[in-house]
């Protein structure tokens, strides 16, 4: 999710923001349309997300491999480690493209593990601050993290993919609305 701070916005040069305005409009519209599509048809958009992730992983892996062998910064173990990471990224990208459903299920498991870790941390912080109002909020959000994690991994692959794609769609919509907000701030500052 985009974090837009009005103080930081006022410090940016208005000329630079004008240059980026059209790009921000295109990005906001793409995020909005993609978010709606994820909510309307989660399975097909899940396959599209898997393909996009696969392409991005392959591109990242190739970039790591090229930089590993073309740069003099890498030597010895760092070169070997970078090579292994580059090959792993390419392999992961290939698997996302070759078997998108299985990859989305694994991605849902990974996201649920992140929710579980987040839930544990929030519960710990919440119980540390239990006497304050923010402590109860942290405990509530921690419990919700566990519920989302259970929904992601406890109801079968189809539900996992649907929920994961729905979460991606909601995130895309929030990012689009954040960009639209940024664009309206830019328009007000230009007036």
Coordinates of N, CA and C in Angstrom, one line a residue:
X1 N 0.8 -1.2 0.0 CA 0.0 0.0 0.0 C 0.9 1.2 0.0
X2 N 0.5 2.2 -0.7 CA 1.2 3.5 -0.8 C 1.0 4.3 0.4
X3 N 2.1 4.9 0.9 CA 2.0 5.8 2.0 C 2.3 7.2 1.6
X4 N 1.3 8.0 1.6 CA 1.4 9.4 1.1 C 1.4 10.3 2.2
X5 N 2.4 11.1 2.4 CA 2.5 12.1 3.5 C 2.5 13.5 2.9
X6 N 1.6 14.3 3.4 CA 1.5 15.7 2.8 C 2.7 16.5 3.0
X7 N 3.4 16.3 4.1 CA 4.7 17.1 4.3 C 5.7 16.7 3.2
X8 N 5.8 15.4 2.9 CA 6.8 15.0 1.9 C 6.4 15.5 0.6
X9 N 5.1 15.5 0.3 CA 4.6 16.0 -1.0 C 5.0 17.4 -1.2
X10 N 4.9 18.2 -0.2 CA 5.2 19.7 -0.4 C 6.6 19.9 -0.6
X11 N 7.5 19.0 -0.2 CA 8.9 19.1 -0.4 C 9.4 18.8 -1.9
X12 N 8.6 18.0 -2.5 CA 9.0 17.6 -3.9 C 8.9 18.7 -4.9
X13 N 9.7 18.7 -5.8 CA 9.7 19.8 -6.8 C 8.4 19.6 -7.7
X14 N 7.7 20.7 -7.9 CA 6.5 20.6 -8.7 C 6.7 20.2 -10.1
X15 N 7.9 20.6 -10.7 CA 8.2 20.2 -12.0 C 8.4 18.7 -12.2
X16 N 9.0 18.1 -11.2 CA 9.2 16.7 -11.2 C 7.9 15.9 -11.1
X17 N 7.0 16.5 -10.3 CA 5.7 15.9 -10.2 C 4.8 16.0 -11.4
X18 N 5.0 17.1 -12.1 CA 4.3 17.3 -13.4 C 4.7 16.2 -14.4
X19 N 6.0 15.9 -14.4 CA 6.5 14.9 -15.3 C 5.9 13.5 -15.1
X20 N 5.7 13.2 -13.8 CA 5.2 11.9 -13.4 C 3.7 11.8 -13.4
X21 N 3.0 12.9 -13.6 CA 1.5 12.9 -13.5 C 0.9 11.9 -14.4
X22 N 1.3 11.9 -15.7 CA 0.6 11.0 -16.7 C 0.9 9.6 -16.3
X23 N 2.1 9.3 -15.9 CA 2.5 7.9 -15.5 C 1.6 7.5 -14.3
X24 N 1.4 8.4 -13.3 CA 0.6 8.1 -12.2 C -0.8 7.8 -12.6
X25 N -1.3 8.6 -13.5 CA -2.7 8.4 -14.0 C -2.8 7.0 -14.6
X26 N -1.9 6.6 -15.5 CA -2.0 5.3 -16.1 C -1.8 4.2 -15.1
X27 N -0.9 4.4 -14.1 CA -0.7 3.4 -13.1 C -2.0 3.2 -12.2
X28 N -2.6 4.3 -11.8 CA -3.8 4.3 -11.0 C -4.9 3.6 -11.7
X29 N -5.1 3.9 -13.0 CA -6.2 3.3 -13.8 C -5.9 1.8 -13.9
X30 N -4.7 1.4 -14.2 CA -4.3 0.0 -14.3 C -4.6 -0.8 -13.0
X31 N -4.2 -0.2 -11.9 CA -4.4 -0.8 -10.6 C -5.9 -0.9 -10.3
X32 N -6.7 0.1 -10.7 CA -8.1 0.1 -10.4 C -8.8 -1.0 -11.2
X33 N -8.4 -1.1 -12.5 CA -9.0 -2.1 -13.4 C -8.6 -3.5 -13.0
X34 N -7.3 -3.6 -12.7 CA -6.8 -4.9 -12.2 C -7.4 -5.4 -10.9
X35 N -7.6 -4.4 -10.0 CA -8.3 -4.8 -8.7 C -9.7 -5.2 -8.9
X36 N -10.4 -4.5 -9.8 CA -11.8 -4.9 -10.1 C -11.9 -6.3 -10.7
X37 N -10.9 -6.5 -11.7 CA -10.9 -7.8 -12.3 C -10.6 -8.9 -11.3
X38 N -9.7 -8.7 -10.4 CA -9.4 -9.7 -9.4 C -10.6 -10.0 -8.5
X39 N -11.4 -9.0 -8.2 CA -12.6 -9.3 -7.4 C -13.7 -9.9 -8.2
X40 N -13.8 -9.6 -9.5 CA -14.9 -10.2 -10.3 C -14.6 -11.6 -10.7
X41 N -13.4 -11.9 -11.1 CA -13.0 -13.3 -11.6 C -11.7 -13.7 -11.0
X42 N -11.7 -14.2 -9.7 CA -10.5 -14.5 -9.0 C -9.6 -15.6 -9.7
X43 N -10.2 -16.6 -10.3 CA -9.4 -17.7 -10.8 C -8.6 -17.3 -12.0
X44 N -9.3 -16.6 -13.0 CA -8.5 -16.2 -14.2 C -7.5 -15.1 -13.8
X45 N -7.9 -14.2 -13.0 CA -6.9 -13.2 -12.6 C -5.8 -13.8 -11.7
X46 N -6.1 -14.8 -11.0 CA -5.0 -15.5 -10.2 C -4.0 -16.1 -11.2
X47 N -4.5 -16.7 -12.3 CA -3.6 -17.3 -13.3 C -2.7 -16.1 -13.9
X48 N -3.4 -15.0 -14.2 CA -2.7 -13.8 -14.7 C -1.6 -13.3 -13.7
X49 N -2.0 -13.3 -12.5 CA -1.0 -12.8 -11.4 C 0.2 -13.8 -11.4
X50 N -0.1 -15.1 -11.5 CA 0.9 -16.1 -11.5 C 1.9 -15.9 -12.6
X51 N 1.3 -15.7 -13.8 CA 2.1 -15.5 -15.0 C 3.0 -14.2 -14.9
X52 N 2.4 -13.1 -14.3 CA 3.2 -11.9 -14.2 C 4.3 -12.1 -13.1
X53 N 4.0 -12.8 -12.0 CA 5.0 -13.1 -11.0 C 6.1 -14.0 -11.7
X54 N 5.7 -14.9 -12.5 CA 6.7 -15.8 -13.1 C 7.6 -15.0 -14.0
X55 N 7.1 -14.1 -14.8 CA 7.9 -13.2 -15.7 C 8.8 -12.4 -14.9
X56 N 8.3 -11.8 -13.8 CA 9.1 -10.9 -12.9 C 10.3 -11.7 -12.3
X57 N 10.0 -12.9 -11.8 CA 11.0 -13.7 -11.2 C 12.1 -14.1 -12.2
X58 N 11.7 -14.4 -13.4 CA 12.7 -14.8 -14.4 C 13.5 -13.6 -14.8
X59 N 12.9 -12.4 -15.0 CA 13.6 -11.2 -15.3 C 14.6 -10.8 -14.1
X60 N 14.1 -11.0 -12.9 CA 15.0 -10.7 -11.8 C 16.2 -11.7 -11.7
X61 N 15.9 -13.0 -12.0 CA 16.9 -14.0 -12.0 C 18.0 -13.7 -13.0
X62 N 17.5 -13.4 -14.2 CA 18.4 -13.1 -15.3 C 19.3 -11.8 -15.0
X63 N 18.6 -10.8 -14.4 CA 19.4 -9.6 -14.0 C 20.5 -10.0 -13.0
X64 N 20.1 -10.8 -12.0 CA 21.1 -11.2 -11.0 C 22.3 -12.0 -11.7
X65 N 21.9 -12.9 -12.6 CA 23.0 -13.7 -13.3 C 23.9 -12.8 -14.1
X66 N 23.3 -11.9 -14.9 CA 24.1 -11.0 -15.7 C 25.0 -10.1 -14.8
X67 N 24.4 -9.5 -13.8 CA 25.3 -8.7 -12.9 C 26.3 -9.5 -12.2
X68 N 26.0 -10.7 -11.9 CA 27.0 -11.6 -11.2 C 28.3 -11.8 -12.1
X69 N 28.0 -12.0 -13.3 CA 29.2 -12.4 -14.2 C 29.8 -11.1 -14.9
X70 N 29.1 -10.0 -14.9 CA 29.6 -8.8 -15.6 C 30.2 -7.8 -14.6
X71 N 30.0 -8.0 -13.4 CA 30.5 -7.0 -12.4 C 31.7 -7.6 -11.7
X72 N 32.7 -6.7 -11.4 CA 33.8 -7.2 -10.6 C 33.6 -7.1 -9.1
X73 N 32.4 -6.7 -8.7 CA 32.1 -6.6 -7.3 C 31.9 -8.0 -6.7
X74 N 31.6 -9.0 -7.5 CA 31.4 -10.3 -7.0 C 32.6 -11.2 -7.2
X75 N 33.0 -11.9 -6.1 CA 34.1 -12.8 -6.2 C 33.9 -13.9 -5.2
X76 N 34.5 -15.0 -5.4 CA 34.4 -16.1 -4.4 C 33.0 -16.6 -4.1
X77 N 32.8 -16.6 -2.8 CA 31.5 -17.1 -2.3 C 30.3 -16.2 -2.7
X78 N 30.5 -14.9 -2.8 CA 29.4 -14.0 -3.2 C 29.0 -14.2 -4.6
X79 N 30.0 -14.6 -5.5 CA 29.6 -14.9 -6.8 C 28.8 -16.2 -6.9
X80 N 29.2 -17.2 -6.1 CA 28.5 -18.5 -6.1 C 27.1 -18.3 -5.5
X81 N 27.0 -17.5 -4.4 CA 25.7 -17.3 -3.8 C 24.8 -16.5 -4.8
X82 N 25.3 -15.5 -5.4 CA 24.5 -14.8 -6.4 C 24.1 -15.6 -7.6
X83 N 24.9 -16.5 -8.0 CA 24.6 -17.4 -9.1 C 23.4 -18.4 -8.6
X84 N 23.5 -18.9 -7.4 CA 22.5 -19.8 -6.9 C 21.2 -19.0 -6.8
X85 N 21.2 -17.8 -6.3 CA 20.0 -17.0 -6.1 C 19.4 -16.7 -7.5
X86 N 20.2 -16.4 -8.5 CA 19.7 -16.1 -9.8 C 19.1 -17.3 -10.5
X87 N 19.7 -18.5 -10.3 CA 19.1 -19.7 -10.8 C 17.8 -20.0 -10.1
X88 N 17.8 -19.8 -8.8 CA 16.6 -20.1 -8.0 C 15.4 -19.2 -8.4
X89 N 15.7 -17.9 -8.7 CA 14.7 -17.0 -9.2 C 14.1 -17.5 -10.5
X90 N 15.0 -17.8 -11.4 CA 14.6 -18.3 -12.8 C 13.8 -19.6 -12.7
X91 N 14.2 -20.5 -11.8 CA 13.4 -21.7 -11.6 C 12.0 -21.4 -11.0
X92 N 12.0 -20.5 -10.0 CA 10.7 -20.2 -9.4 C 9.8 -19.5 -10.4
X93 N 10.4 -18.6 -11.2 CA 9.6 -18.0 -12.3 C 9.0 -19.0 -13.3
X94 N 9.9 -19.9 -13.7 CA 9.4 -21.0 -14.6 C 8.3 -21.8 -14.0
X95 N 8.4 -22.1 -12.7 CA 7.3 -22.9 -12.1 C 6.0 -22.1 -12.0
X96 N 6.1 -20.8 -11.8 CA 4.9 -20.0 -11.7 C 4.2 -19.9 -13.1
X97 N 5.0 -19.9 -14.1 CA 4.4 -19.9 -15.5 C 3.9 -21.3 -15.9
X98 N 4.7 -22.3 -15.6 CA 4.3 -23.7 -16.0 C 3.1 -24.2 -15.3
X99 N 3.0 -24.0 -14.0 CA 1.9 -24.5 -13.2 C 1.3 -23.4 -12.3
X100 N 0.5 -22.6 -12.8 CA 0.0 -21.4 -12.1 C -0.8 -21.7 -10.9
X101 N -1.6 -22.8 -11.0 CA -2.5 -23.1 -9.9 C -1.7 -23.6 -8.7
X102 N -0.8 -24.5 -8.9 CA 0.1 -25.0 -7.8 C 0.9 -23.9 -7.2
X103 N 1.4 -23.0 -8.1 CA 2.2 -21.9 -7.6 C 1.4 -20.9 -6.7
X104 N 0.1 -20.7 -7.1 CA -0.8 -19.8 -6.3 C -1.1 -20.5 -5.0
X105 N -1.2 -21.8 -4.9 CA -1.5 -22.5 -3.7 C -0.3 -22.3 -2.8
X106 N 0.9 -22.5 -3.3 CA 2.2 -22.3 -2.5 C 2.3 -20.8 -2.1
X107 N 1.9 -19.9 -2.9 CA 1.9 -18.5 -2.6 C 1.0 -18.2 -1.5
X108 N -0.2 -18.8 -1.5 CA -1.2 -18.7 -0.4 C -0.7 -19.2 0.9
X109 N 0.0 -20.3 0.8 CA 0.7 -20.9 2.1 C 1.7 -19.9 2.6
X110 N 2.5 -19.4 1.7 CA 3.6 -18.4 2.1 C 2.9 -17.2 2.7
X111 N 1.9 -16.6 2.1 CA 1.2 -15.5 2.7 C 0.5 -15.8 4.0
X112 N 0.0 -17.0 4.2 CA -0.6 -17.4 5.4 C 0.5 -17.5 6.5
X113 N 1.6 -17.9 6.2 CA 2.7 -18.0 7.2 C 3.1 -16.5 7.6
X114 N 3.1 -15.6 6.6 CA 3.4 -14.2 7.0 C 2.3 -13.7 7.9
X115 N 1.0 -14.0 7.6 CA -0.1 -13.6 8.5 C 0.1 -14.2 9.9
X116 N 0.5 -15.4 10.0 CA 0.7 -16.1 11.3 C 1.9 -15.4 12.1
X117 N 3.0 -15.1 11.4 CA 4.1 -14.4 12.0 C 3.6 -13.0 12.5
X118 N 2.9 -12.3 11.6 CA 2.3 -11.0 12.0 C 1.4 -11.1 13.1
X119 N 0.5 -12.1 13.2 CA -0.4 -12.3 14.3 C 0.3 -12.5 15.6
X120 N 1.4 -13.4 15.6 CA 2.1 -13.6 16.8 C 2.8 -12.3 17.3
X121 N 3.4 -11.5 16.4 CA 4.0 -10.3 16.8 C 3.0 -9.3 17.4
X122 N 1.8 -9.2 16.7 CA 0.8 -8.3 17.2 C 0.2 -8.7 18.5
X123 N 0.0 -10.0 18.7 CA -0.4 -10.5 20.0 C 0.6 -10.2 21.1
X124 N 1.9 -10.4 20.8 CA 2.9 -10.1 21.8 C 2.9 -8.7 22.1
X125 N 2.9 -7.8 21.1 CA 2.9 -6.4 21.4 C 1.6 -6.0 22.1
X126 N 0.5 -6.5 21.7 CA -0.8 -6.2 22.4 C -0.8 -6.6 23.8
X127 N -0.3 -7.7 24.2 CA -0.2 -8.1 25.6 C 0.8 -7.3 26.4
X128 N 1.8 -6.8 25.7 CA 2.7 -5.9 26.4 C 2.1 -4.6 26.7
X129 N 1.2 -4.1 25.8 CA 0.5 -2.8 26.0 C -0.9 -3.0 26.3
X130 N -1.3 -4.0 27.0 CA -2.7 -4.3 27.3 C -3.5 -3.3 28.0
X131 N -2.8 -2.4 28.8 CA -3.4 -1.4 29.6 C -3.8 -0.2 28.7
X132 N -3.3 -0.1 27.5 CA -3.6 1.0 26.7 C -4.6 0.6 25.6
X133 N -5.3 1.5 25.0 CA -6.3 1.2 24.0 C -5.6 0.6 22.8
X134 N -4.4 1.0 22.5 CA -3.7 0.4 21.3 C -3.4 -1.1 21.5
X135 N -3.2 -1.5 22.8 CA -3.0 -2.9 23.1 C -4.1 -3.8 22.7
X136 N -5.3 -3.4 23.0 CA -6.5 -4.1 22.6 C -6.6 -4.2 21.0
X137 N -6.3 -3.1 20.4 CA -6.4 -3.0 18.9 C -5.4 -4.0 18.3
X138 N -4.2 -4.0 18.9 CA -3.1 -5.0 18.4 C -3.6 -6.4 18.6
X139 N -4.2 -6.7 19.8 CA -4.7 -8.1 20.0 C -5.8 -8.4 19.0
X140 N -6.7 -7.5 18.8 CA -7.8 -7.8 17.8 C -7.2 -8.0 16.4
X141 N -6.3 -7.2 16.0 CA -5.7 -7.4 14.6 C -4.9 -8.7 14.6
X142 N -4.2 -9.0 15.7 CA -3.5 -10.3 15.7 C -4.4 -11.5 15.6
X143 N -5.6 -11.5 16.2 CA -6.5 -12.5 16.1 C -7.1 -12.6 14.6
X144 N -7.3 -11.4 14.1 CA -7.8 -11.4 12.7 C -6.7 -11.9 11.7
X145 N -5.4 -11.7 12.0 CA -4.4 -12.3 11.2 C -4.4 -13.8 11.2
X146 N -4.7 -14.4 12.4 CA -4.8 -15.8 12.5 C -6.0 -16.3 11.7
X147 N -7.1 -15.6 11.8 CA -8.3 -16.0 11.1 C -8.1 -16.0 9.6
X148 N -7.4 -14.9 9.1 CA -7.1 -14.9 7.6 C -6.1 -16.0 7.2
X149 N -5.1 -16.3 8.1 CA -4.2 -17.4 7.8 C -4.9 -18.7 7.7
X150 N -5.9 -18.9 8.7 CA -6.6 -20.2 8.7 C -7.5 -20.3 7.4
X151 N -8.1 -19.1 7.0 CA -8.9 -19.2 5.8 C -8.1 -19.4 4.6
X152 N -6.9 -18.9 4.5 CA -6.0 -19.2 3.4 C -5.5 -20.6 3.3
X153 N -5.3 -21.3 4.4 CA -4.7 -22.6 4.3 C -5.7 -23.7 4.7
X154 N -6.8 -23.4 5.3 CA -7.6 -24.4 5.9 C -8.8 -24.8 5.1
X155 N -9.0 -24.2 4.0 CA -10.3 -24.5 3.2 C -10.1 -25.1 1.8
X156 N -8.9 -25.6 1.5 CA -8.7 -26.2 0.2 C -8.1 -25.2 -0.8
X157 N -7.6 -25.8 -1.9 CA -6.8 -24.9 -2.8 C -7.7 -23.9 -3.5
X158 N -8.9 -24.2 -3.9 CA -9.8 -23.3 -4.6 C -10.1 -22.1 -3.8
X159 N -10.4 -22.3 -2.5 CA -10.7 -21.2 -1.6 C -9.4 -20.4 -1.3
X160 N -8.3 -21.1 -1.2 CA -7.0 -20.4 -1.0 C -6.7 -19.4 -2.2
X161 N -6.9 -19.9 -3.4 CA -6.6 -19.1 -4.6 C -7.6 -17.9 -4.6
X162 N -8.8 -18.2 -4.4 CA -9.8 -17.2 -4.5 C -9.6 -16.1 -3.4
X163 N -9.3 -16.5 -2.2 CA -9.0 -15.5 -1.1 C -7.8 -14.7 -1.4
X164 N -6.7 -15.4 -1.9 CA -5.5 -14.7 -2.2 C -5.7 -13.7 -3.3
X165 N -6.4 -14.1 -4.3 CA -6.6 -13.1 -5.4 C -7.5 -12.0 -5.0
X166 N -8.5 -12.3 -4.1 CA -9.3 -11.2 -3.6 C -8.5 -10.2 -2.8
X167 N -7.6 -10.7 -1.9 CA -6.7 -9.9 -1.2 C -5.8 -9.0 -2.1
X168 N -5.3 -9.6 -3.1 CA -4.5 -8.9 -4.1 C -5.4 -7.8 -4.8
X169 N -6.6 -8.1 -5.1 CA -7.5 -7.1 -5.7 C -7.8 -6.0 -4.8
X170 N -8.0 -6.3 -3.5 CA -8.3 -5.2 -2.5 C -7.1 -4.3 -2.4
X171 N -5.9 -4.9 -2.3 CA -4.7 -4.1 -2.2 C -4.5 -3.3 -3.5
X172 N -4.8 -3.8 -4.6 CA -4.7 -3.0 -5.9 C -5.7 -1.8 -5.8
X173 N -6.9 -2.1 -5.3 CA -7.8 -1.0 -5.3 C -7.4 0.1 -4.3
X174 N -6.9 -0.3 -3.1 CA -6.4 0.7 -2.2 C -5.2 1.5 -2.7
X175 N -4.3 0.8 -3.5 CA -3.2 1.5 -4.1 C -3.7 2.5 -5.2
X176 N -4.7 2.1 -5.9 CA -5.3 2.9 -6.9 C -5.9 4.2 -6.3
X177 N -6.7 4.0 -5.2 CA -7.3 5.1 -4.5 C -6.2 6.0 -3.9
X178 N -5.1 5.5 -3.4 CA -4.0 6.3 -2.9 C -3.4 7.1 -4.0
X179 N -3.2 6.5 -5.2 CA -2.7 7.3 -6.3 C -3.7 8.4 -6.8
X180 N -5.0 8.0 -6.8 CA -6.0 9.1 -7.2 C -5.9 10.2 -6.2
X181 N -5.7 9.9 -4.9 CA -5.6 10.9 -3.9 C -4.4 11.8 -4.1
X182 N -3.3 11.1 -4.5 CA -2.0 11.8 -4.8 C -2.2 12.8 -6.0
X183 N -2.9 12.3 -7.0 CA -3.2 13.1 -8.2 C -4.0 14.3 -7.9
X184 N -5.0 14.1 -7.0 CA -5.9 15.3 -6.7 C -5.0 16.3 -5.9
X185 N -4.1 15.8 -5.0 CA -3.3 16.8 -4.3 C -2.4 17.5 -5.2
X186 N -1.8 16.8 -6.2 CA -1.0 17.4 -7.2 C -1.7 18.5 -8.0
X187 N -3.0 18.2 -8.3 CA -3.8 19.1 -9.1 C -4.1 20.4 -8.3
X188 N -4.4 20.2 -7.0 CA -4.6 21.4 -6.1 C -3.3 22.2 -6.0
X189 N -2.2 21.5 -5.9 CA -0.9 22.3 -5.7 C -0.5 23.0 -7.0
X190 N -1.0 22.5 -8.2 CA -0.7 23.2 -9.4 C -1.6 24.4 -9.7
X191 N -2.7 24.4 -9.0 CA -3.7 25.5 -9.2 C -3.2 26.8 -8.5

